[in-house]
Structures are given as structure tokens and as C-alpha cells.
Short mmCIF file of C-alpha atoms and ligand atoms in Angstrom, two decimals:
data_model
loop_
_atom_site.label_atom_id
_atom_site.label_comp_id
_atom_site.label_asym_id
_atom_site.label_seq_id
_atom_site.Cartn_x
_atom_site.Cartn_y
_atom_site.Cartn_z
CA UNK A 1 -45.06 9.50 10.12
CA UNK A 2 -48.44 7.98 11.65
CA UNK A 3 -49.71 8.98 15.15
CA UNK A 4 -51.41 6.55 16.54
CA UNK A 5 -52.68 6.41 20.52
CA UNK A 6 -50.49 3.82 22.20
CA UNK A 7 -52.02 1.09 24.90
CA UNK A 8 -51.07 3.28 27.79
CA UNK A 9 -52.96 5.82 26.74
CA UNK A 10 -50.11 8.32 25.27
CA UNK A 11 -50.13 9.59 21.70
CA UNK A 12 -47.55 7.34 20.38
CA UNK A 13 -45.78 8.70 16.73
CA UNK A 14 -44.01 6.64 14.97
CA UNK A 15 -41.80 3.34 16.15
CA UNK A 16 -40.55 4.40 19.27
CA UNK A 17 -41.26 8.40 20.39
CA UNK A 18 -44.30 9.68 22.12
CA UNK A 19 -45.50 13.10 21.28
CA UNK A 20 -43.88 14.49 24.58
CA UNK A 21 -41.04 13.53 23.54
CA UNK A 22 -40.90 14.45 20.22
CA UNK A 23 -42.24 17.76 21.27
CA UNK A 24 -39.04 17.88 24.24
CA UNK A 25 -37.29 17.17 21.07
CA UNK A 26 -38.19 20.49 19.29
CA UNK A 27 -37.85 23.22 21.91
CA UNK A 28 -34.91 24.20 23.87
CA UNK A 29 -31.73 25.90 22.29
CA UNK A 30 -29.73 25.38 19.06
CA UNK A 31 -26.54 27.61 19.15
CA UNK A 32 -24.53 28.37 15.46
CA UNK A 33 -21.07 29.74 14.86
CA UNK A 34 -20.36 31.52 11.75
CA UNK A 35 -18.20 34.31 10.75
CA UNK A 36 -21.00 35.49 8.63
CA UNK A 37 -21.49 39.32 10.10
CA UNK A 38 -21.59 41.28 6.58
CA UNK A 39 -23.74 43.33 4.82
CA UNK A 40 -25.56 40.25 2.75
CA UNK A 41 -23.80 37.45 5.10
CA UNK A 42 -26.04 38.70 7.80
CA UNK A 43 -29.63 38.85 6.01
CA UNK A 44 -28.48 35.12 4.49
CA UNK A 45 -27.94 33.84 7.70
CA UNK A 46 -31.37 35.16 8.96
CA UNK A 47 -32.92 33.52 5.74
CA UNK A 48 -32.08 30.25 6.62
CA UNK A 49 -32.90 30.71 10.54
CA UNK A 50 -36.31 31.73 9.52
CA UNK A 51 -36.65 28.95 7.54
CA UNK A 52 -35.92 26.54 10.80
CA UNK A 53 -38.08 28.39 12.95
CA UNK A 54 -40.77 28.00 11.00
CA UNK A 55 -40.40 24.44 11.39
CA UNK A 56 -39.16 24.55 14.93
CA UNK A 57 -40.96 27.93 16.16
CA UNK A 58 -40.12 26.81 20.13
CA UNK A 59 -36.05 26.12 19.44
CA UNK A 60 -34.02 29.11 21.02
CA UNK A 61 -31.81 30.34 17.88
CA UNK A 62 -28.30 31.59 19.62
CA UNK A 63 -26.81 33.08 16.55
CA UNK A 64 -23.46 33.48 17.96
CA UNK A 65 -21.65 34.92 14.66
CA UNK A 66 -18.26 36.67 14.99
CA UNK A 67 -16.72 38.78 12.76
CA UNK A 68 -13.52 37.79 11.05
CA UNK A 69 -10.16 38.18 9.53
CA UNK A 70 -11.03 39.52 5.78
CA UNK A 71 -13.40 36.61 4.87
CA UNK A 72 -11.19 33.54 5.86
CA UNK A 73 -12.98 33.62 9.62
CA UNK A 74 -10.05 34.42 11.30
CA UNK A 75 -11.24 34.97 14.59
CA UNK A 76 -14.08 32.96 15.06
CA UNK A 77 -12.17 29.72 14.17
CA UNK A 78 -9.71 30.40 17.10
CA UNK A 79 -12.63 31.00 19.58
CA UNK A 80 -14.29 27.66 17.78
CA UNK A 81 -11.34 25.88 18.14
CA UNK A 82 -11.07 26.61 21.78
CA UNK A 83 -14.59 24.90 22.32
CA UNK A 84 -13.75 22.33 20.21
CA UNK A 85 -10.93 21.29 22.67
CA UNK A 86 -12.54 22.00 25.31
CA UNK A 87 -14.65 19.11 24.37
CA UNK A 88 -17.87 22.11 24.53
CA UNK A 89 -18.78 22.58 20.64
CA UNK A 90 -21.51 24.56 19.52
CA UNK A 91 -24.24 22.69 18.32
CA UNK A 92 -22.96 23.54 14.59
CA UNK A 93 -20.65 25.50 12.70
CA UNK A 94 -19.91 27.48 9.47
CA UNK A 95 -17.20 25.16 7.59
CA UNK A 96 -15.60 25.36 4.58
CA UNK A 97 -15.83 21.65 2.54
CA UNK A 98 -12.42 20.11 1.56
CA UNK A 99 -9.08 20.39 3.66
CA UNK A 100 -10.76 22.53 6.31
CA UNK A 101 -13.49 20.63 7.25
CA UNK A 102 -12.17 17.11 6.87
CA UNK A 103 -8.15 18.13 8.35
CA UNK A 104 -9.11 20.58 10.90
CA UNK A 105 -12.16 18.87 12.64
CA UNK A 106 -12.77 15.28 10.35
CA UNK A 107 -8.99 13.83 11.10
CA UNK A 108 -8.86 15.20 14.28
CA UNK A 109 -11.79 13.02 15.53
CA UNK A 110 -14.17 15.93 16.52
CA UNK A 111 -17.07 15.56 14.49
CA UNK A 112 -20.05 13.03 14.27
CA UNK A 113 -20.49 11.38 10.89
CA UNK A 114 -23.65 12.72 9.07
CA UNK A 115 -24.50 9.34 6.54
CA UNK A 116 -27.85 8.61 8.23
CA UNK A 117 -29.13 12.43 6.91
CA UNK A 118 -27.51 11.93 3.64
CA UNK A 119 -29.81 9.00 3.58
CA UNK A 120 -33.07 10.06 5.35
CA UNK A 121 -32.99 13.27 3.16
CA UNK A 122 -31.91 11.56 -0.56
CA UNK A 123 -28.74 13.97 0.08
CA UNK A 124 -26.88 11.65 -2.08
CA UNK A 125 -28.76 12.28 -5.20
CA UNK A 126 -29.17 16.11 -4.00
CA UNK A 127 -25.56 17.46 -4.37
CA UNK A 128 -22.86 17.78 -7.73
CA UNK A 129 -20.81 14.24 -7.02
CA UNK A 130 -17.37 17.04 -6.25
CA UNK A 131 -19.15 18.43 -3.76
CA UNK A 132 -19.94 14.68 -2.28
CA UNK A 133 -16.38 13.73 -2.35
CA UNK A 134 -15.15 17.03 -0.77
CA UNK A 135 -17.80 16.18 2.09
CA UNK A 136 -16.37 13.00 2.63
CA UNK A 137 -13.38 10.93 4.38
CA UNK A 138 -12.98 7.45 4.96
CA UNK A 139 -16.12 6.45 3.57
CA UNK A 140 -18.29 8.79 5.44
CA UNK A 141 -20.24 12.20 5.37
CA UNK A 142 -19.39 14.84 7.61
CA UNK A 143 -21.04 17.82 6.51
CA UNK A 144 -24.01 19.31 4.25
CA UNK A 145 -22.93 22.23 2.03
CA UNK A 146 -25.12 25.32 1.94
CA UNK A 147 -23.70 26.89 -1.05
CA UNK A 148 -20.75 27.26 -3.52
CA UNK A 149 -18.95 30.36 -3.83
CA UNK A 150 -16.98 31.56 -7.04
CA UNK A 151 -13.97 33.50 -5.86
CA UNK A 152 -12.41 34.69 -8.84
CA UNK A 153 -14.16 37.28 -9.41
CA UNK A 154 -13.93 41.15 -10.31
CA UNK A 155 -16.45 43.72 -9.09
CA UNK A 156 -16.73 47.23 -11.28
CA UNK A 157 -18.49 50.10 -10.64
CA UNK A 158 -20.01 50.30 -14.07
CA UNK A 159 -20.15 54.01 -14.13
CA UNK A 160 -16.71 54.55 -13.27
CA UNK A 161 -15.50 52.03 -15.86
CA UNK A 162 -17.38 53.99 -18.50
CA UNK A 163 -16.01 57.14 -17.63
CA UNK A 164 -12.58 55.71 -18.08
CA UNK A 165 -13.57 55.50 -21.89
CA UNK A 166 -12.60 51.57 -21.30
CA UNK A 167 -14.55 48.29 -21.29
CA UNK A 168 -14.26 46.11 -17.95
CA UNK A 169 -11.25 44.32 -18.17
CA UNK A 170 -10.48 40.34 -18.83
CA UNK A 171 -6.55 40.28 -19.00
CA UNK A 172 -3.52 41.03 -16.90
CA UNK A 173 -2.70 43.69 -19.72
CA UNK A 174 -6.08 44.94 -20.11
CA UNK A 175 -6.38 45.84 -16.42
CA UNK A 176 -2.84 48.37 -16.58
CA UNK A 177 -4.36 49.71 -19.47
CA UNK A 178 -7.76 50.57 -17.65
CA UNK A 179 -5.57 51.43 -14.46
CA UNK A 180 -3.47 53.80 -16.68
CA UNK A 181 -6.93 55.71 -17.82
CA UNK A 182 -7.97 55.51 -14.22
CA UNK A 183 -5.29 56.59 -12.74
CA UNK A 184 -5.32 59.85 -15.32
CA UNK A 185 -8.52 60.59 -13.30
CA UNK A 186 -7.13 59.62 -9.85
CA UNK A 187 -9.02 56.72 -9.65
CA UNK A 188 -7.54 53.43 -8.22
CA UNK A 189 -8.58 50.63 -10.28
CA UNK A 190 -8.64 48.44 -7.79
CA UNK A 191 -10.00 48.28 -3.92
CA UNK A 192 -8.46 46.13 -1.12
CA UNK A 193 -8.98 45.91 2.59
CA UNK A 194 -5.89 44.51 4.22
CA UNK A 195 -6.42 45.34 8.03
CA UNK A 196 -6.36 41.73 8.61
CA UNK A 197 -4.79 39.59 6.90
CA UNK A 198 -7.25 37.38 3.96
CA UNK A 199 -7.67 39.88 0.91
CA UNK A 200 -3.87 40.25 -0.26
CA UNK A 201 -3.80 36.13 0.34
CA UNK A 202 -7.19 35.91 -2.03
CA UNK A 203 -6.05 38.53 -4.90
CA UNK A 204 -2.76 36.83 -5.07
CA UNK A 205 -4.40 33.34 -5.54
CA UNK A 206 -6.25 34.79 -8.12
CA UNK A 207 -3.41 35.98 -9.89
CA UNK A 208 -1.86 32.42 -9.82
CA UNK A 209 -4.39 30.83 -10.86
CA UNK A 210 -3.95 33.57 -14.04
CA UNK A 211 -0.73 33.33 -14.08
CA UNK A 212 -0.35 29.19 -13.94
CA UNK A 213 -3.54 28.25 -15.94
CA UNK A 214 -5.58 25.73 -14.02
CA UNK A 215 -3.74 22.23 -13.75
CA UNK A 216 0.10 24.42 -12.70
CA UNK A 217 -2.42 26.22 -10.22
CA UNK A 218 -3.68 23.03 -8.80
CA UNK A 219 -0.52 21.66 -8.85
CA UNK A 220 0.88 24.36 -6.26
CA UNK A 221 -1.27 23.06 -3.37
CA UNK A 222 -0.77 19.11 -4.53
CA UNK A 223 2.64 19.30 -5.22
CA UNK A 224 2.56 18.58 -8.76
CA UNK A 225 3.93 22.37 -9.32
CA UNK A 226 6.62 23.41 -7.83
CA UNK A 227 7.11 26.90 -5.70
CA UNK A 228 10.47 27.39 -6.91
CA UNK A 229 8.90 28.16 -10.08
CA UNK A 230 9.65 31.32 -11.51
CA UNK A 231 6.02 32.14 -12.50
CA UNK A 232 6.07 32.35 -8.53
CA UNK A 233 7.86 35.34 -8.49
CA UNK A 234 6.18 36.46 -11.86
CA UNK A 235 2.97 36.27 -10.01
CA UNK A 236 4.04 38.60 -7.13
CA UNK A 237 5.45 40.89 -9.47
CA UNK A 238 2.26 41.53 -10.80
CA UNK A 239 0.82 41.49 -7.86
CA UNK A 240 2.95 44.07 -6.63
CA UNK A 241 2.20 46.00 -10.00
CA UNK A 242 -1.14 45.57 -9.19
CA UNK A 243 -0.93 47.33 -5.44
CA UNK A 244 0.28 50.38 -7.57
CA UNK A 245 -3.14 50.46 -8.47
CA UNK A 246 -4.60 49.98 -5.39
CA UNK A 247 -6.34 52.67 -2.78
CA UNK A 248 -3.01 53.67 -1.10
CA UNK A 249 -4.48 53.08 2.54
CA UNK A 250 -4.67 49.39 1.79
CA UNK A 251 -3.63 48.54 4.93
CA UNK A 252 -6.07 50.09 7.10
CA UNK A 253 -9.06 48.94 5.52
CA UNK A 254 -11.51 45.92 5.57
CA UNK A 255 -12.79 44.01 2.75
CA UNK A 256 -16.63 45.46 2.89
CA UNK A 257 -14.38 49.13 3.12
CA UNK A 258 -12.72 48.29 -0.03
CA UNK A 259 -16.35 47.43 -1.74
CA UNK A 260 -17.90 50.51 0.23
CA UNK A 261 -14.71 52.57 -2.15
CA UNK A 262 -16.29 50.72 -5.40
CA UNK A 263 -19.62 51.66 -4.73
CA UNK A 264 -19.01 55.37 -3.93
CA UNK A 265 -16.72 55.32 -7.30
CA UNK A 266 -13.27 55.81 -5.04
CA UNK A 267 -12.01 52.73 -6.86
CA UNK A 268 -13.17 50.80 -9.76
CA UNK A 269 -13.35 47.55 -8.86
CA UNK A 270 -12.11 44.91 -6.62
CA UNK A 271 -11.54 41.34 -6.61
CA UNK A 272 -13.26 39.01 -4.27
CA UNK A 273 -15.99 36.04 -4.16
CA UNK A 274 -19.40 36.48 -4.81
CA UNK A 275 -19.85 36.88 -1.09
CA UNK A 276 -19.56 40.68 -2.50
CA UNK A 277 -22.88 40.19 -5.02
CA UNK A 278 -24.87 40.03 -1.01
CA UNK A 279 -22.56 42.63 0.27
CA UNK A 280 -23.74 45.21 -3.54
CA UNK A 281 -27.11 43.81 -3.16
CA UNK A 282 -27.85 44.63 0.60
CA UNK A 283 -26.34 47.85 -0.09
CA UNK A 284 -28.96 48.69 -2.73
CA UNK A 285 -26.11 49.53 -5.33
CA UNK A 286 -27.36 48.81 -8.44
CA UNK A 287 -24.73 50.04 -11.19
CA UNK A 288 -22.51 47.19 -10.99
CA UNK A 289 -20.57 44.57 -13.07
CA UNK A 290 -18.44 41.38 -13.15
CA UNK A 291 -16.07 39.46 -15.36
CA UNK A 292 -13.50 37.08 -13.93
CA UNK A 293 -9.89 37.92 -12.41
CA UNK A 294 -7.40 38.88 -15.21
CA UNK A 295 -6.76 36.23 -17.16
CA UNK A 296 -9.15 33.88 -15.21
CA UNK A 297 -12.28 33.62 -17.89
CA UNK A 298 -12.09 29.80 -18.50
CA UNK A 299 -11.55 29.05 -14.44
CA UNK A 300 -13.97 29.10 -11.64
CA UNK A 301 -12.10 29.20 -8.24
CA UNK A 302 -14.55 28.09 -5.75
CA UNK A 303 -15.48 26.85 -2.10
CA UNK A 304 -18.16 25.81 -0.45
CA UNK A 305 -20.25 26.64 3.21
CA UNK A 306 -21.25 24.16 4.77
CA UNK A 307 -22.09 22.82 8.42
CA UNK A 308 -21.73 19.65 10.21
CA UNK A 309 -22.47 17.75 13.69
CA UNK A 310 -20.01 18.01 16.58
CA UNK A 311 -19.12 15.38 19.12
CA UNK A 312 -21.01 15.99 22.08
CA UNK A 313 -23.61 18.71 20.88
CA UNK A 314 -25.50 20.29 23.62
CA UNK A 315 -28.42 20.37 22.11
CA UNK A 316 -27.87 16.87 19.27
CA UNK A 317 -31.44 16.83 17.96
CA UNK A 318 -31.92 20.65 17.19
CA UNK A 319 -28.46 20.58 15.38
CA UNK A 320 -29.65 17.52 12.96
CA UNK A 321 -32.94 19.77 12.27
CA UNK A 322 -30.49 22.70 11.91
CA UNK A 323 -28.83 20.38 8.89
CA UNK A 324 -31.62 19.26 7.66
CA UNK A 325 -33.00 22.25 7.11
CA UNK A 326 -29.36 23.99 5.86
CA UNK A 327 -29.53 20.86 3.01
CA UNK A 328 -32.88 21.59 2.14
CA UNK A 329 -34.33 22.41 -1.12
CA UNK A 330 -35.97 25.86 0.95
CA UNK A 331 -33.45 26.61 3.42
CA UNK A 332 -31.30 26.74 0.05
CA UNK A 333 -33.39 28.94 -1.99
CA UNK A 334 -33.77 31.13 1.30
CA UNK A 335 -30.00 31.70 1.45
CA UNK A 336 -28.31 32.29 -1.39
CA UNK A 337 -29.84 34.90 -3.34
CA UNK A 338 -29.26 36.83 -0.21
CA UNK A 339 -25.49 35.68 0.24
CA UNK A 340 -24.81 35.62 -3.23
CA UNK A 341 -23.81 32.39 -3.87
CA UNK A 342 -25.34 29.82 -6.01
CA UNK A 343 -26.93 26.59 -4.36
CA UNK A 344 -25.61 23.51 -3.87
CA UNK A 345 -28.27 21.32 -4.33
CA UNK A 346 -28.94 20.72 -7.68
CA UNK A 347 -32.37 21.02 -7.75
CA UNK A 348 -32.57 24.35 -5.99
CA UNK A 349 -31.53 27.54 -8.09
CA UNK A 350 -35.23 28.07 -10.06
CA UNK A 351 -36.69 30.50 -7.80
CA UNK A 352 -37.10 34.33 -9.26
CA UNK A 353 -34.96 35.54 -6.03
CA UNK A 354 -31.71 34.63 -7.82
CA UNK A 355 -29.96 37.71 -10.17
CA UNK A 356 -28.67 37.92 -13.29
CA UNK A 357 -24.82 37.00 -11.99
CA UNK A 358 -26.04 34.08 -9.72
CA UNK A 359 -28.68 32.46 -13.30
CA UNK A 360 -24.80 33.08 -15.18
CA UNK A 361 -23.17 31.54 -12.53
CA UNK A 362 -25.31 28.38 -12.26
CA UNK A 363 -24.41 27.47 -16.24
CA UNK A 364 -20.73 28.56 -15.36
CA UNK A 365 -20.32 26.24 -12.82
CA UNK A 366 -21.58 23.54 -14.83
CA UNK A 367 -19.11 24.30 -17.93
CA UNK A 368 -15.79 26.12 -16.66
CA UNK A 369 -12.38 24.17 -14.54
CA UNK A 370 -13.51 24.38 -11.16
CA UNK A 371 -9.95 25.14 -9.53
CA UNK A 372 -9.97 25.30 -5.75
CA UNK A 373 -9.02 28.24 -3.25
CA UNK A 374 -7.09 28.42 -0.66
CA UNK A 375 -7.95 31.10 1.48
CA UNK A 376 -11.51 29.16 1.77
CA UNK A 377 -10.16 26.02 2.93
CA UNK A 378 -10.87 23.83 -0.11
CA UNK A 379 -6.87 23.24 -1.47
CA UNK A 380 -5.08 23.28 1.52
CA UNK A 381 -5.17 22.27 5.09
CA UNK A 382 -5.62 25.21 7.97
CA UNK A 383 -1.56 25.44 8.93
CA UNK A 384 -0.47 25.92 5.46
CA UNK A 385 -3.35 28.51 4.29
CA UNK A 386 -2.37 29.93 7.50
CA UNK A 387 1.58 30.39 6.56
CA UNK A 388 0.20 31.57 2.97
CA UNK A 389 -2.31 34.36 3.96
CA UNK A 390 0.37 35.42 6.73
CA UNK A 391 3.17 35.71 4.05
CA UNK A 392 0.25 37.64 1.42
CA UNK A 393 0.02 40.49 4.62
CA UNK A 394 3.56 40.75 5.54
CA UNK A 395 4.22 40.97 1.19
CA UNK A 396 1.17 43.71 1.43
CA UNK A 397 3.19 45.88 3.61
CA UNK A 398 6.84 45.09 2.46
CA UNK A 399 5.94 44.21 -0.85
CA UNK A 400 9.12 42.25 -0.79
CA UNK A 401 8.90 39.68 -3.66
CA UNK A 402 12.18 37.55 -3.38
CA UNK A 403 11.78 37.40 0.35
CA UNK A 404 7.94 36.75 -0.08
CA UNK A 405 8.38 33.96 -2.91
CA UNK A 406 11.00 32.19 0.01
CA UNK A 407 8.35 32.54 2.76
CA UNK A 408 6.10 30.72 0.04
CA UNK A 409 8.49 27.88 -0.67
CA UNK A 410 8.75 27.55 2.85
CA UNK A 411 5.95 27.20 3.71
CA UNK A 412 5.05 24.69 0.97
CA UNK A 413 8.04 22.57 2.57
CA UNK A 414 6.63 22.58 5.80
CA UNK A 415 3.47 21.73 4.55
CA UNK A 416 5.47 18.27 2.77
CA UNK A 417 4.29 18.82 -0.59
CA UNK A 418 7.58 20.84 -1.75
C1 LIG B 501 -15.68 33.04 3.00
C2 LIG B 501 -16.99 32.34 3.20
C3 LIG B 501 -18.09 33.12 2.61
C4 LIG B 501 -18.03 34.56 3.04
C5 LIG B 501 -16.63 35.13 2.98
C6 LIG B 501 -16.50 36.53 3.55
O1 LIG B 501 -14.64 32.32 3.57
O2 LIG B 501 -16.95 31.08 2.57
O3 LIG B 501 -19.32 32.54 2.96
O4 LIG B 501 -18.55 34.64 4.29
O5 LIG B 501 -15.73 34.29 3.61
O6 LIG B 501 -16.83 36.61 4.90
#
């Protein structure tokens, strides 16, 4: 852009602004909602705010981020959704790309469509062409993603897995047989953190995606598969197998408690997205490994963060620097090897910040079935991941798996795809 001094005397920058006005343009406030309040979610976050402020050192950064249910954002969308109503968004928001983005907020007419930045920045050429379709709806862009997740995932405490005398496992039967050596030592194989509801819902989609192989798996949320199936019940058999394994006081835990367990050696392992590589990293544990969910090796579950522009922004031109900079080859590089993740730009993913996992993760993505998850809005629209997570907790605590696999069906009916 070319400054130029205009007839009337003011410093005139490009077509039509004046330097005031550009300059009106870059201070005042820019608030962000995000459920991102974990060890690793938070120094992520603060990544990719420095980034902007660098650009936009006079913009007032309201990081208004709210902890959650166990990773799903429980809490945070209800208070979002509130604003949203109330016609008083936040200037931008934490979103997941697919159902939850585009059913929640696209469909419902909330959000401002984003195609003039997907121009102006070349985000076309910038982004795998999934992630472009899950960003769009009726021809338009509605958010920029920040990263891609892989969900199916599980995290050992290498010492402890050594000490069992076993290698990490990579089947259903393999991980009894490591629980069995564990469990000699009164070791839990595997960590969960039930207090709200989210974890039990993300194992247990892990185990169906093991369980169904990738196109069955898909096939439950599309309704190409159907939830009478027996390998529905199958699945929360093992599941429920699985809890025998589990740190008895499940229920009363969170999802960073059930790491903490792994990285104090009170469990092995658990299962979760790489969300948990930030939460290992910021907790300077070291002795840690991965392999995929039982049975999961040639699948990579994932979900994407991203944000988008609201109807009626307070503060319109600080949230399209906010995206500008969240699509950005930096603001990229700044964020995930902090949060875990890999990028989503394409380009982005060279710098020496990224680990061992995250280098693996960038050729995974690139060669294994991407299957979607549901906890992280990317199969299923909010009601229905709503029914299913709700049906994982009360299953948790009754581990009831007739009455659970009807809840399921049920709620796949009400959803219309039964
Ligand atoms: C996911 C989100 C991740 C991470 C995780 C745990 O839904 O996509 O970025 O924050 O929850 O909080």
C-alpha cells in the first residue's frame, strides 16, 4: 500500500483511508472466546496473541477464555451462545470446522461470510482442499482454521510401559494383555477424567472407529451404518472392559487430572487428541510415547480450530486482523507447536519448534483415512453430539450397555439419520 499526501493536506494511504483512520482502525479492543484454559492450550493461545500485537501493539486483547466440559467446550459454548442471541457476539470465537461451525452458527444466520480474506490472503491455495470444504456452505467461507487435531491417539508413560515388561500397545487385545501386566503391579492402564461429561464420549468414539474400521465408522454419523448394529453393543462392551482398567475414581476427575495420573506413573496411558502433546510438553514431562487407539493405526480421527466473523462485531476491523493473523503462515507456526497440533496451512509446519510426534504427524495426515470426530464437532451437528456425549457419562457411571446402545439409537433417530 502507497502513502501518498492527499490535496487537503492529510496523509492519504491507499484508495480511500487516511492515516487517522487507518490508525482509529488499529487501536481499541478485540475480545476472543475460547475454551482454551489448559496447560499447553493456554501458552498457544498467548502465541498467537503475541503474534497480533506485534502487528497491532495499540488493540486491547480481552482474552475472555472459559474453561470447559472435558475438551468439547462445554461451558463456554452456552455462555457464547447466549451472546450470540442476544445479537452481542464477541468479536471472534474458537470453532470447531464441519457440523459445528456451519449448523450451529453458519445455518443459523449468525456469522459474516469470510470470502474477501480467503482472497486478499491467497487462503484458497493456503489450506488441504478438506479443510476448504469443511469451511464452507452454500458457496461461501465462514471461517479460517488454526490447526488440525488428531484425536485418536494413546499417551504412555514410557517408563511405566517398560516396567510392565510390555511394548506400547496397537490392538484391542494387546491393550488387556498390557492391562493384565499392569494391573499385576496395580497400575491402571488407562487414565480418564469424567467429571464432566467429553472423555467417556471421546474414548468410546475411538473404540468405534476400532471397532467399525473407517467407512462403518463414518457411516454411523451419515447414516450409511446403522446403530442397531451389533458391533454397537460390541463396542461398549469393550468399552466397559476397558473402564476395568481405568483409575477407579473416573468420575471425579478432569481430563488434564487423568494426564497429570500418566505423568506421575498412576496410570499408563490415556487416550485423547494431541491437545495432550501441549498439555506433556508445558508440563516439562519428557518420558513419553504415542501409537494410535487400539486397533486405530491406519485411521486418523481429526478436527480442526478455527475462528470466524460474527454478525455485528463490536469491534469488525480488529476481528478481520484477528483472522488474518490466526490464517497466517506466523500466527500458525506460533501456535501449534505449543498446542500440539499440526498446522493447517500447508506451507507452515518447517519451523524447528515442531516435535518429533507433530514432524510424524504432518506425513500421517497426508497418508492415513482421515475419519471425523464427534465430540469436536466435525461428524455431527451440536444436538446430536450433545445426546451422544450425555449418553457416554450416564454409560460411565451405570455402565449399562443395552440401555446405553438404546440411548444411542435414539438419539441417532432424533437426529434423522437412523
Ligand atoms: C478440543 C479442541 C482442542 C482442545 C481440546 C481440549 O475440542 O479442538 O483445541 O482445546 O478440545 O480442550
Amino acid at each position: 500500500m502507497q502513502a501518498s499526501l492527499g490535496a487537503a493536506g492529510a496523509l492519504a494511504v491507499g484508495a480511500n483511508l487516511t492515516l487517522p483512520a487507518l490508525l482509529a482502525a488499529a487501536a481499541g479492543k478485540l475480545e476472543i472466546y475460547s475454551w482454551w484454559t489448559a496447560p499447553g492450550e493456554v501458552e498457544a493461545l498467548d502465541a498467537l496473541y503475541a503474534v497480533f500485537k506485534k502487528q497491532y501493539p495499540d488493540v486491547d486483547v480481552i482474552n475472555a477464555a472459559l474453561a470447559g466440559g472435558t475438551g468439547a467446550g462445554g461451558n463456554m459454548k452456552t455462555v457464547l451462545q447466549t451472546r450470540m442471541l442476544a445479537g452481542q457476539p464477541p468479536d471472534s470465537f474458537q470453532v470447531h470446522l464441519g457440523h459445528e461451525l456451519i449448523d450451529s452458527h453458519v445455518k443459523a444466520g449468525r456469522m459474516e461470510p469470510i470470502d474477501f480474506l480467503y482472497a486478499s490472503e491467497g487462503w484458497n491455495n493456503s489450506f488441504p482442499s478438506g479443510l476448504l470444504q469443511l469451511s464452507s456452505d452454500g458457496g461461501h467461507q465462514w471461517s479460517v482454521p488454526v490447526n488440525i487435531h488428531r484425536s485418536n491417539v494413546l499417551w504412555f508413560n514410557q517408563a511405566v510401559i517398560n516396567n510392565s515388561g510390555m511394548s506400547a500397545p496397537t490392538t484391542f487385545d494387546d491393550v488387556f494383555a498390557v492391562g493384565d501386566a499392569l494391573k499385576a503391579q496395580g497400575i491402571p492402564m488407562f487414565a480418564l477424567g469424567e467429571q464432566a461429561p467429553g472423555h467417556a464420549a471421546h474414548v468410546f468414539e475411538t473404540v468405534l472407529q476400532g471397532v467399525f474400521g473407517p467407512d462403518d465408522y463414518r457411516g454411523l454419523w451419515t447414516g450409511a451404518t446403522s446403530w442397531s448394529d451389533p458391533r454397537v453393543s460390541g463396542a461398549l462392551t469393550t468399552f466397559n472392559h476397558m473402564l476395568d482398567y481405568t483409575n477407579p475414581d473416573y468420575l471425579s476427575i478432569q481430563w488434564g487430572d487423568a494426564t497429570d495420573l500418566v505423568i506421575a506413573g498412576k496410570a499408563a496411558s490415556v487416550i485423547n487428541g494431541d491437545w495432550n502433546n501441549g498439555y506433556l510438553k508445558s508440563k516439562k514431562f519428557a518420558d513419553y510415547g504415542w501409537s494410535a487407539t487400539p486397533n486405530g493405526a491406519g485411521m486418523y480421527s481429526s478436527l480442526a480450530d478455527s475462528f470466524g466473523l460474527p454478525n455485528n462485531t463490536a469491534d469488525r476491523d480488529n476481528a478481520i486482523s484477528w483472522l488474518k493473523v490466526s490464517g497466517s503462515l506466523a500466527g500458525q507456526d506460533a501456535f501449534n507447536p505449543l498446542k500440539g497440533s499440526i498446522p493447517a496451512r500447508t506451507d507452515a509446519g518447517k519451523s524447528a519448534d515442531y516435535d518429533n510426534y507433530q514432524r510424524a504427524a504432518m506425513q500421517e495426515f497426508k497418508t492415513l483415512t482421515i475419519v471425523p470426530s464427534v465430540v469436536h464437532g466435525f461428524a455431527a451437528r451440536e444436538s446430536w453430539v450433545t445426546d451422544y456425549v450425555n449418553a457416554m457419562n450416564v454409560f460411565a457411571a451405570n455402565r449399562d450397555v443395552s440401555a446405553t446402545a438404546g440411548t444411542l439409537l435414539q438419539a441417532a433417530q432424533d437426529a434423522g439419520v437412523a
